[in-house]
Amino acid sequence: MQPIADLDVLTPVSSAPDVRGEDQPRVLDARAGTNGRSVFIETYGCQMNVADSELVASILGAEGYALAETEADADVVLINTCAIREKAEDRVRGRLTHVRSRKEREAKAGRDIQIGILGCMAERLRSKLLEQERLVDLVVGPDAYRDLPRLLAESRDTGQAAVNVQLSREETYADLAPVRYDTNGVTAFVSIMRGCDNMCAFCVVPFTRGRERSRPVTSILSEVGQLVDAGYKEVTVLGQNVNSYRVDHGGTAVDFAELLYRISLLSPELRIRYSTSHPKDCSDDLLHVHAERPTVCDFIHLPVQHGNSDVLRRMRRTYTREHYLELVDRARAIVPGIAFSTDLIAGFCGETDAEHADTISLMEHVRYDHAFTFAYSERPDTYAARKYSDDVPEKVKKARLAEIVALQRQHSLASTQALVGGLEVVLVEGTSKRSDEQLRGRTDTNHMVVFDRAFDLEAGDYAAVQIHDCTSATLLGSAVRATTLEAETVGLAALEVA
Ligand code: SAH
Ligand code: SF4
Ligand code: F3S
């Protein structure tokens, strides 16, 4: 799963504009306040957690809870947590101490504040949080959100902590309409599966989110259809491993390639992205959907984790360096111009200098447009924690990570420089951070573009933008026309015929 921001699963998502836009969290108005309690949801971790918080808002909204604008206003503070690395957990503990001291202060004034832990830390930390630290009123795992209203009532009635961390083999929340409370109105996440069966040696996710299960096709199509009707122009389809999506749909098996194809039939103006795709099941069918469907963006987040086959075997990734490089070459042959981002881990158990050098050489080979890079952090209960020793000294991990980050910076810059002088179709997401006079949006290949306001363009419009400068993270240009995806596709097809 693609993290919210580079090197940073620790930032609450509302301050991660690269994914969420710059809008402030909004108050739920339609169903606000019928039970007199308000809730604030603070979300850490990956996009999956962002999508889950939207489900929680929907579940509690239906029960009459209002969404508070800030934590300080809220009667109920829910922290949707991440356990992927140790630092992520440390940060949540810090937040808990802060919220807990507010609870104590407000209790003296007769106000009853409830604090809940949701998400990936719930299962593992429930006993610690409840018994030893006595910090929270509620601990609710990722498959138990339907139970939240009951648990909130129970903990208020009894004054005891309420817990449900049961993982499920079936729950996909397929029937719930997420409340997109912190939205730019243009881009949205749509969760299509939950859990993970892969058991990569370093990863805690299969323990925190349980077994893999796919959401029925009809409920996905209907949610995307509603987003189209509401004016959304881009969906990112989410799962830990989206390309192992598989359901039986009226007697026919629908896989991820087929699902994307069907989503792409819903609107000629809806861009489609997805995250995350595991290299082991990135099929040629999927690549052909990229090639054939103009709205399926030519960008894949394809985490490699490491560039050495022995390390990949120790990580239990089930592919080799050679398989991965062949896949990248095949993708580039089938979908010319396709862009890649990746995740890389430095300092995994037993990593030698020579093995690390293979990560560097793989990066040179692929030349990723973007990378999320991490120092290995041992997680309890994982295969690596049980079988290997976390033996790369912290200093060495940091130095290898720094080398990876520096190289990626060069590659990111080269990838933006390669677009200077060209014309890009940009979906406008809002105004730029620096100035209201400038707009901001993304290209098909997921590069951020900033350009001066023109042609009455607004969030949700497409613009053809001439690119004339760049940094490693941003393209700078000027709009040459307002456009539509359909017009651009027809235009390109006409050029090809000519
Ligand atoms: N399902 C996604 C990954 C989800 S976690 C996939 O398989 O690609 C996001 C990223 O966090 C991973 O790709 C990995 O690079 C990183 N990560 C996971 N566990 C980690 C650990 N123990 N230490 C450091 N980085 C880790
Ligand atoms: Fe973790 Fe591997 Fe599953 Fe990704 S595929 S969530 S890295 S176990
Ligand atoms: Fe995501 Fe963190 Fe859980 S990366 S799946 S929120 S452990």
Coordinates of C-alpha atoms and ligand atoms in Angstrom, one line a residue:
M1 CA 0.0 0.0 0.0
Q2 CA 1.3 3.3 -1.0
P3 CA 2.1 5.4 2.1
I4 CA 0.6 8.9 2.5
A5 CA 3.8 10.8 2.1
D6 CA 7.5 10.1 1.5
L7 CA 9.2 8.8 4.6
D8 CA 6.3 9.8 6.6
V9 CA 3.5 7.5 7.8
L10 CA 3.5 9.6 10.9
T11 CA 1.8 12.7 9.6
P12 CA -2.0 12.9 10.2
V13 CA -3.4 12.7 6.7
S14 CA -5.2 16.0 6.7
S15 CA -1.7 17.6 6.6
A16 CA -0.6 15.5 3.6
P17 CA -1.6 17.6 0.7
D18 CA 0.1 15.4 -1.9
V19 CA -2.8 13.0 -1.5
R20 CA -5.6 14.9 0.0
G21 CA -5.5 18.4 -1.4
E22 CA -5.2 21.3 0.9
D23 CA -8.8 21.5 2.1
Q24 CA -9.4 21.6 5.8
P25 CA -11.4 18.8 7.3
R26 CA -15.1 19.6 6.9
V27 CA -18.1 19.2 9.2
L28 CA -20.7 16.7 8.2
D29 CA -23.8 18.8 7.9
A30 CA -26.6 16.6 6.5
R31 CA -26.6 14.1 9.4
A32 CA -24.9 16.3 12.0
G33 CA -25.6 16.3 15.6
T34 CA -28.8 14.4 16.1
N35 CA -27.5 12.6 19.2
G36 CA -25.6 15.5 20.7
R37 CA -22.1 14.0 20.4
S38 CA -19.4 15.0 18.0
V39 CA -16.5 12.9 16.7
F40 CA -13.1 13.8 15.4
I41 CA -11.2 11.1 13.4
E42 CA -7.4 11.5 13.1
T43 CA -5.9 9.2 10.5
Y44 CA -2.4 7.9 10.3
G45 CA -0.9 5.4 7.8
C46 CA -1.8 4.5 4.3
Q47 CA -4.6 5.3 1.9
M48 CA -6.5 2.3 3.1
N49 CA -6.8 4.0 6.5
V50 CA -8.1 7.1 4.9
A51 CA -10.8 5.1 3.1
D52 CA -11.6 3.3 6.4
S53 CA -12.0 6.6 8.3
E54 CA -14.5 7.6 5.6
L55 CA -16.4 4.4 6.4
V56 CA -16.3 5.2 10.1
A57 CA -17.7 8.7 9.4
S58 CA -20.5 7.0 7.5
I59 CA -21.3 4.5 10.3
L60 CA -21.3 7.2 13.0
G61 CA -23.0 9.8 10.8
A62 CA -25.9 7.4 10.4
E63 CA -26.1 7.1 14.2
G64 CA -26.4 10.9 14.6
Y65 CA -22.9 11.8 15.4
A66 CA -21.6 15.1 14.1
L67 CA -18.1 15.4 12.7
A68 CA -16.1 17.9 14.8
E69 CA -13.8 20.2 13.0
T70 CA -11.0 19.9 15.5
E71 CA -9.9 17.5 18.1
A72 CA -10.4 20.1 20.8
D73 CA -14.1 20.4 20.0
A74 CA -14.9 16.7 19.9
D75 CA -16.7 14.5 22.4
V76 CA -15.2 11.4 20.8
V77 CA -11.7 11.3 19.5
L78 CA -10.9 8.3 17.3
I79 CA -7.3 7.7 16.2
N80 CA -7.0 5.5 13.2
T81 CA -3.6 3.9 13.6
C82 CA -0.7 2.5 11.6
A83 CA 1.6 -0.3 12.8
I84 CA 3.9 -0.5 9.8
R85 CA 7.0 0.8 11.5
E86 CA 7.9 1.4 15.1
K87 CA 8.0 5.2 14.6
A88 CA 4.4 5.2 13.5
E89 CA 3.3 3.5 16.7
D90 CA 5.5 5.9 18.8
R91 CA 3.7 8.8 17.3
V92 CA 0.3 7.5 18.1
R93 CA 1.3 6.9 21.7
G94 CA 2.4 10.6 21.9
R95 CA -1.0 11.7 20.5
L96 CA -2.8 9.5 23.0
T97 CA -1.0 11.0 25.9
H98 CA -2.0 14.5 24.6
V99 CA -5.7 13.6 24.1
R100 CA -5.8 11.7 27.4
S101 CA -4.7 14.9 29.3
R102 CA -7.5 16.8 27.7
K103 CA -10.0 14.1 28.7
E104 CA -8.8 14.4 32.3
R105 CA -9.1 18.2 32.2
E106 CA -12.6 18.1 30.7
A107 CA -13.7 15.4 33.2
K108 CA -13.1 17.9 35.9
A109 CA -15.5 20.3 34.2
G110 CA -18.1 17.5 33.9
R111 CA -17.6 16.8 30.2
D112 CA -17.2 13.1 29.2
I113 CA -14.7 12.7 26.4
Q114 CA -14.2 9.3 24.9
I115 CA -11.0 8.2 23.2
G116 CA -10.8 5.3 20.8
I117 CA -8.0 3.5 19.0
L118 CA -9.0 2.1 15.6
G119 CA -7.1 0.3 12.8
C120 CA -3.8 -1.5 12.6
M121 CA -2.5 -1.0 16.2
A122 CA -5.8 -2.2 17.7
E123 CA -5.3 -5.9 17.8
R124 CA -1.7 -6.0 19.1
L125 CA -2.0 -3.2 21.6
R126 CA -5.4 -3.8 23.0
S127 CA -4.2 -5.4 26.3
K128 CA -1.4 -3.0 26.7
L129 CA -3.5 0.1 26.0
L130 CA -6.4 -1.1 28.1
E131 CA -4.8 -2.8 31.0
Q132 CA -1.3 -1.3 31.6
E133 CA -1.7 2.2 30.2
R134 CA -5.4 2.7 30.8
L135 CA -5.4 5.3 28.1
V136 CA -8.4 4.6 26.0
D137 CA -12.1 3.9 26.2
L138 CA -12.3 2.0 23.0
V139 CA -10.2 -0.3 20.9
V140 CA -11.7 -1.3 17.5
G141 CA -9.9 -3.4 14.8
P142 CA -10.3 -2.7 11.0
D143 CA -13.0 -5.3 10.6
A144 CA -15.2 -4.3 13.5
Y145 CA -16.2 -0.7 12.6
R146 CA -19.9 -1.6 12.3
D147 CA -19.8 -2.3 16.0
L148 CA -18.6 1.2 16.8
P149 CA -21.9 2.8 17.8
R150 CA -22.6 -0.1 20.2
L151 CA -19.1 0.0 21.7
L152 CA -19.3 3.8 22.2
A153 CA -22.6 3.5 24.0
E154 CA -21.3 0.5 26.1
S155 CA -18.2 2.3 27.2
R156 CA -20.3 5.3 28.2
D157 CA -22.8 3.3 30.1
T158 CA -20.4 1.1 31.9
G159 CA -17.4 3.4 32.3
Q160 CA -15.3 0.5 31.1
A161 CA -13.3 0.2 28.0
A162 CA -15.1 -1.6 25.1
V163 CA -13.1 -3.7 22.7
N164 CA -13.8 -5.5 19.4
V165 CA -10.7 -6.5 17.4
Q166 CA -12.2 -9.5 15.7
L167 CA -10.9 -10.0 12.2
S168 CA -13.2 -11.3 9.6
R169 CA -12.9 -13.4 6.4
E170 CA -15.9 -11.7 4.8
E171 CA -16.3 -8.1 5.9
T172 CA -15.8 -5.7 2.9
Y173 CA -18.2 -3.0 4.1
A174 CA -19.6 -3.3 0.6
D175 CA -23.0 -1.9 1.4
L176 CA -21.7 1.3 3.1
A177 CA -21.3 4.6 1.4
P178 CA -18.2 6.3 2.7
V179 CA -18.6 9.9 3.8
R180 CA -15.8 11.8 2.0
Y181 CA -15.5 14.5 4.7
D182 CA -12.0 15.7 3.9
T183 CA -12.4 15.9 0.1
N184 CA -11.4 18.2 -2.7
G185 CA -14.5 17.0 -4.6
V186 CA -12.3 15.8 -7.5
T187 CA -10.3 12.7 -6.4
A188 CA -11.5 9.8 -4.2
F189 CA -10.3 6.5 -2.9
V190 CA -12.4 3.4 -3.5
S191 CA -11.5 0.3 -1.5
I192 CA -12.0 -2.9 -3.5
M193 CA -10.5 -5.5 -1.1
R194 CA -9.2 -5.9 2.4
G195 CA -6.5 -7.8 4.2
C196 CA -3.4 -9.6 2.7
D197 CA -2.4 -13.2 2.4
N198 CA 1.1 -12.6 1.2
M199 CA 3.1 -12.8 4.4
C200 CA 6.1 -10.8 3.3
A201 CA 8.7 -11.5 6.0
F202 CA 9.0 -7.9 7.2
C203 CA 5.3 -6.9 7.1
V204 CA 2.8 -6.7 9.9
V205 CA -0.2 -6.0 7.7
P206 CA -1.4 -9.6 7.4
F207 CA -1.6 -9.7 11.2
T208 CA -3.3 -6.4 11.6
R209 CA -5.8 -6.6 8.8
G210 CA -6.3 -10.3 8.4
R211 CA -7.1 -12.5 5.4
E212 CA -7.5 -11.2 1.9
R213 CA -11.1 -10.7 0.6
S214 CA -12.5 -8.9 -2.4
R215 CA -15.5 -6.7 -2.5
P216 CA -18.3 -7.6 -5.0
V217 CA -18.1 -6.0 -8.5
T218 CA -21.6 -4.4 -8.4
S219 CA -21.0 -2.5 -5.2
I220 CA -17.7 -1.1 -6.5
L221 CA -19.3 -0.1 -9.8
S222 CA -22.1 1.5 -8.0
E223 CA -19.9 3.5 -5.7
V224 CA -17.8 4.7 -8.6
G225 CA -20.9 5.6 -10.5
Q226 CA -22.1 7.7 -7.6
L227 CA -18.8 9.5 -7.5
V228 CA -19.1 10.2 -11.3
D229 CA -22.6 11.6 -10.7
A230 CA -21.2 13.8 -7.8
G231 CA -18.7 15.3 -10.2
Y232 CA -15.5 13.4 -9.1
K233 CA -12.9 13.0 -11.9
E234 CA -10.5 10.6 -10.5
V235 CA -10.7 7.4 -8.4
T236 CA -7.8 5.5 -6.9
V237 CA -8.8 1.9 -6.4
L238 CA -7.3 0.5 -3.2
G239 CA -6.2 -2.7 -1.7
Q240 CA -3.0 -4.1 -0.2
N241 CA -2.5 -6.1 -3.3
V242 CA -5.1 -5.0 -5.8
N243 CA -4.1 -7.3 -8.6
S244 CA -5.0 -10.4 -6.6
Y245 CA -8.6 -9.1 -6.7
R246 CA -10.9 -11.9 -7.7
V247 CA -14.6 -12.5 -7.3
D248 CA -17.2 -14.8 -8.8
H249 CA -19.7 -12.5 -10.5
G250 CA -22.8 -14.4 -11.6
G251 CA -20.8 -17.5 -12.5
T252 CA -17.8 -15.6 -14.2
A253 CA -14.6 -14.9 -12.5
V254 CA -13.7 -11.2 -12.5
D255 CA -10.1 -10.4 -11.9
F256 CA -8.4 -7.0 -11.4
A257 CA -7.8 -6.3 -15.1
E258 CA -11.5 -7.0 -15.8
L259 CA -12.6 -4.9 -12.9
L260 CA -10.6 -1.9 -14.1
Y261 CA -11.9 -2.4 -17.6
R262 CA -15.5 -2.3 -16.3
I263 CA -14.8 0.8 -14.1
S264 CA -13.3 2.5 -17.2
L265 CA -16.6 2.0 -19.1
L266 CA -18.5 4.2 -16.5
S267 CA -17.2 7.5 -17.7
P268 CA -14.9 8.8 -20.4
E269 CA -13.9 11.7 -18.1
L270 CA -13.0 9.6 -15.0
R271 CA -9.3 9.0 -14.5
I272 CA -8.5 5.7 -12.8
R273 CA -5.5 4.9 -10.6
Y274 CA -4.8 2.0 -8.3
S275 CA -2.6 1.1 -5.4
T276 CA -0.8 -1.2 -4.5
S277 CA 0.1 -3.8 -7.1
H278 CA 2.3 -6.7 -6.1
P279 CA 4.8 -7.5 -8.9
K280 CA 4.1 -11.2 -8.6
D281 CA 0.6 -10.8 -10.0
C282 CA 0.8 -7.9 -12.4
S283 CA -0.6 -9.6 -15.5
D284 CA -0.2 -8.8 -19.2
D285 CA -4.0 -8.5 -19.2
L286 CA -3.7 -5.6 -16.8
L287 CA -1.0 -4.0 -18.9
H288 CA -3.2 -4.2 -21.9
V289 CA -6.0 -2.5 -20.0
H290 CA -3.6 0.4 -19.4
A291 CA -2.7 0.4 -23.1
E292 CA -6.3 0.2 -24.4
R293 CA -8.3 2.3 -22.0
P294 CA -7.3 6.0 -22.2
T295 CA -8.7 6.8 -18.7
V296 CA -6.6 4.2 -16.9
C297 CA -3.6 6.2 -16.0
D298 CA -0.2 5.2 -17.3
F299 CA 1.4 5.0 -13.9
I300 CA 2.0 2.0 -11.7
H301 CA 3.1 1.9 -8.1
L302 CA 5.0 -1.4 -8.2
P303 CA 6.9 -1.9 -5.0
V304 CA 10.1 -3.8 -5.5
Q305 CA 11.4 -3.5 -1.9
H306 CA 14.9 -4.7 -2.8
G307 CA 17.2 -5.1 -5.8
N308 CA 18.9 -8.4 -4.8
S309 CA 17.3 -11.8 -5.4
D310 CA 18.6 -13.4 -2.2
V311 CA 17.2 -10.5 -0.1
L312 CA 13.9 -10.8 -2.0
R313 CA 13.8 -14.5 -1.1
R314 CA 14.5 -13.7 2.5
M315 CA 11.8 -11.1 2.3
R316 CA 9.5 -13.8 0.9
R317 CA 8.5 -11.6 -2.0
T318 CA 8.2 -14.6 -4.4
Y319 CA 9.9 -12.8 -7.4
T320 CA 13.5 -12.3 -8.3
R321 CA 15.3 -9.2 -9.5
E322 CA 15.3 -10.6 -13.0
H323 CA 11.5 -11.3 -13.0
Y324 CA 10.9 -7.8 -11.8
L325 CA 13.1 -6.2 -14.4
E326 CA 11.4 -8.3 -17.1
L327 CA 8.0 -7.1 -15.9
V328 CA 9.1 -3.5 -16.1
D329 CA 10.5 -4.0 -19.7
R330 CA 7.2 -5.8 -20.7
A331 CA 5.1 -3.0 -19.2
R332 CA 7.2 -0.4 -21.1
A333 CA 6.8 -2.4 -24.3
I334 CA 3.0 -2.7 -23.9
V335 CA 2.3 0.8 -22.5
P336 CA 4.9 3.2 -23.9
G337 CA 5.7 6.1 -21.6
I338 CA 4.3 4.3 -18.5
A339 CA 5.7 5.7 -15.2
F340 CA 6.7 3.8 -12.2
S341 CA 6.9 4.4 -8.5
T342 CA 8.2 2.0 -5.9
D343 CA 8.8 1.2 -2.2
L344 CA 12.3 0.3 -1.1
I345 CA 13.6 -1.0 2.2
A346 CA 17.2 -0.4 3.3
G347 CA 18.9 -2.5 5.9
F348 CA 16.8 -5.6 5.9
C349 CA 18.1 -8.5 8.0
G350 CA 21.5 -9.7 6.9
E351 CA 21.8 -7.1 4.1
T352 CA 25.4 -6.9 2.9
D353 CA 27.1 -4.0 1.1
A354 CA 27.0 -6.0 -2.1
E355 CA 23.3 -6.7 -1.7
H356 CA 22.6 -3.0 -1.0
A357 CA 24.6 -2.2 -4.2
D358 CA 22.0 -4.3 -6.1
T359 CA 19.2 -2.0 -4.9
I360 CA 21.2 0.9 -6.3
S361 CA 21.8 -0.8 -9.6
L362 CA 18.2 -1.8 -9.9
M363 CA 17.1 1.8 -9.4
E364 CA 19.6 2.8 -12.1
H365 CA 18.0 0.3 -14.4
V366 CA 14.4 1.2 -13.8
R367 CA 14.8 4.9 -13.1
Y368 CA 11.6 5.3 -11.1
D369 CA 9.7 8.5 -11.3
H370 CA 9.1 8.4 -7.6
A371 CA 10.0 6.2 -4.6
F372 CA 8.9 5.7 -1.0
T373 CA 11.9 4.7 0.9
F374 CA 12.3 3.2 4.4
A375 CA 14.8 1.9 6.9
Y376 CA 13.9 -1.6 8.0
S377 CA 12.0 -1.7 11.3
E378 CA 11.4 -5.0 12.9
R379 CA 7.8 -5.8 13.7
P380 CA 6.7 -8.3 16.3
D381 CA 5.4 -11.7 15.2
T382 CA 6.5 -11.3 11.6
Y383 CA 8.5 -14.0 9.9
A384 CA 11.6 -11.8 9.9
A385 CA 11.2 -11.1 13.7
R386 CA 10.9 -14.8 14.4
K387 CA 13.6 -16.2 12.1
Y388 CA 16.2 -13.5 11.4
S389 CA 18.3 -11.1 13.3
D390 CA 17.8 -7.4 12.8
D391 CA 21.5 -7.1 12.5
V392 CA 22.2 -4.2 10.2
P393 CA 23.4 -1.4 12.6
E394 CA 21.1 1.6 12.6
K395 CA 23.9 3.9 11.3
V396 CA 24.5 1.6 8.3
K397 CA 20.7 1.4 7.6
K398 CA 20.5 5.2 7.7
A399 CA 23.6 5.6 5.4
R400 CA 22.2 3.1 2.9
L401 CA 18.8 4.8 3.0
A402 CA 20.4 8.2 2.4
E403 CA 22.2 6.8 -0.6
I404 CA 18.9 5.5 -2.0
V405 CA 17.1 8.8 -1.3
A406 CA 19.9 10.9 -3.0
L407 CA 19.8 8.7 -6.1
Q408 CA 16.0 8.8 -6.2
R409 CA 16.1 12.6 -6.1
Q410 CA 18.3 12.6 -9.2
H411 CA 15.9 10.2 -11.0
S412 CA 12.8 12.1 -9.9
L413 CA 14.4 15.3 -11.3
A414 CA 15.4 13.5 -14.6
S415 CA 11.8 12.3 -14.9
T416 CA 10.3 15.8 -14.5
Q417 CA 13.0 17.3 -16.8
A418 CA 12.1 14.9 -19.5
L419 CA 8.6 16.4 -19.6
V420 CA 9.8 20.0 -20.0
G421 CA 8.8 21.4 -23.4
G422 CA 5.9 19.0 -23.8
L423 CA 2.1 19.3 -23.4
E424 CA 0.4 17.5 -20.5
V425 CA -3.3 16.9 -19.8
V426 CA -3.8 18.0 -16.1
L427 CA -6.7 17.3 -13.9
V428 CA -7.1 20.4 -11.8
E429 CA -7.4 19.5 -8.1
G430 CA -7.4 23.0 -6.5
T431 CA -5.3 26.1 -6.0
S432 CA -1.6 25.9 -5.4
K433 CA -0.2 26.0 -1.9
R434 CA 1.8 29.1 -2.6
S435 CA -0.7 31.3 -4.4
D436 CA -4.4 31.5 -5.1
E437 CA -3.5 32.8 -8.6
Q438 CA -2.1 29.4 -9.5
L439 CA -3.8 26.1 -9.9
R440 CA -2.4 22.6 -9.2
G441 CA -3.2 19.2 -10.6
R442 CA -1.7 16.0 -11.9
T443 CA -0.7 14.5 -15.2
D444 CA -1.7 11.1 -16.3
T445 CA 1.7 9.8 -15.1
N446 CA 1.0 11.3 -11.6
H447 CA 3.4 14.3 -11.8
M448 CA 2.2 17.4 -9.9
V449 CA 1.8 20.5 -12.1
V450 CA 1.4 24.1 -11.0
F451 CA 0.3 26.8 -13.5
D452 CA -1.3 30.2 -13.6
R453 CA -5.1 30.5 -13.5
A454 CA -6.6 30.8 -17.0
F455 CA -9.7 30.0 -19.1
D456 CA -11.9 30.1 -15.9
L457 CA -10.5 26.7 -15.0
E458 CA -11.7 25.2 -11.7
A459 CA -11.1 22.1 -9.6
G460 CA -12.4 19.1 -11.6
D461 CA -11.6 20.6 -15.0
Y462 CA -9.0 19.2 -17.4
A463 CA -6.4 21.6 -18.8
A464 CA -3.8 21.1 -21.5
V465 CA -0.7 22.6 -20.0
Q466 CA 2.6 23.5 -21.8
I467 CA 5.4 22.6 -19.4
H468 CA 8.3 25.0 -19.3
D469 CA 10.2 24.3 -16.0
C470 CA 10.4 21.8 -13.2
T471 CA 11.8 20.8 -9.8
S472 CA 12.2 17.1 -8.9
A473 CA 8.7 17.1 -7.5
T474 CA 6.7 19.6 -9.6
L475 CA 6.2 20.6 -13.2
L476 CA 5.6 24.3 -13.9
G477 CA 3.7 25.4 -17.0
S478 CA 1.0 27.5 -18.6
A479 CA -2.5 26.3 -19.6
V480 CA -3.0 26.5 -23.4
R481 CA -6.7 25.4 -23.3
A482 CA -9.4 23.9 -21.2
T483 CA -10.1 20.4 -22.4
T484 CA -11.7 17.1 -21.8
L485 CA -10.2 13.6 -21.7
E486 CA -12.4 12.5 -24.5
A487 CA -11.3 15.5 -26.7
E488 CA -7.6 14.7 -26.0
T489 CA -8.1 11.0 -26.9
V490 CA -9.9 11.7 -30.1
G491 CA -7.3 14.4 -30.9
L492 CA -4.5 11.9 -30.4
A493 CA -6.3 9.2 -32.4
A494 CA -6.8 11.7 -35.2
L495 CA -3.1 12.6 -35.1
E496 CA -2.2 8.9 -35.3
V497 CA -4.4 8.3 -38.3
A498 CA -2.9 11.4 -40.0
Ligands
SAH1 N1 0.9 -4.0 0.2 C1 2.0 -3.2 -0.2 C2 2.8 -2.6 0.9 C3 2.1 -2.1 2.1 S1 3.1 -1.4 3.3 C4 2.9 -4.0 -1.1 O1 3.1 -5.2 -0.9 O2 3.5 -3.4 -1.9 C5 3.9 0.0 2.5 C6 5.4 -0.2 2.5 O3 6.0 -0.1 3.8 C7 5.9 -1.5 2.0 O4 5.9 -1.6 0.6 C8 7.3 -1.5 2.5 O5 8.3 -0.9 1.7 C9 7.2 -0.7 3.8 N2 7.3 -1.6 5.0 C10 6.5 -2.5 5.4 N3 7.0 -3.1 6.5 C11 8.1 -2.5 6.8 C12 9.1 -2.7 7.9 N4 8.9 -3.6 8.8 N5 10.1 -1.9 7.9 C13 10.3 -0.9 6.9 N6 9.4 -0.7 5.9 C14 8.4 -1.5 5.9
SF4_2 FE1 2.7 -6.5 3.5 FE2 3.6 -8.0 1.6 FE3 0.9 -7.9 2.0 FE4 2.2 -5.8 1.0 S1 1.9 -7.8 0.0 S2 0.8 -5.8 2.7 S3 4.2 -5.9 2.0 S4 2.5 -8.7 3.4
F3S3 FE1 -1.7 0.8 6.2 FE2 -0.2 1.1 8.3 FE3 -2.1 -0.6 8.4 S1 0.5 1.2 6.2 S2 -2.5 -1.3 6.4 S3 -2.3 1.6 8.2 S4 -0.1 -0.9 9.2

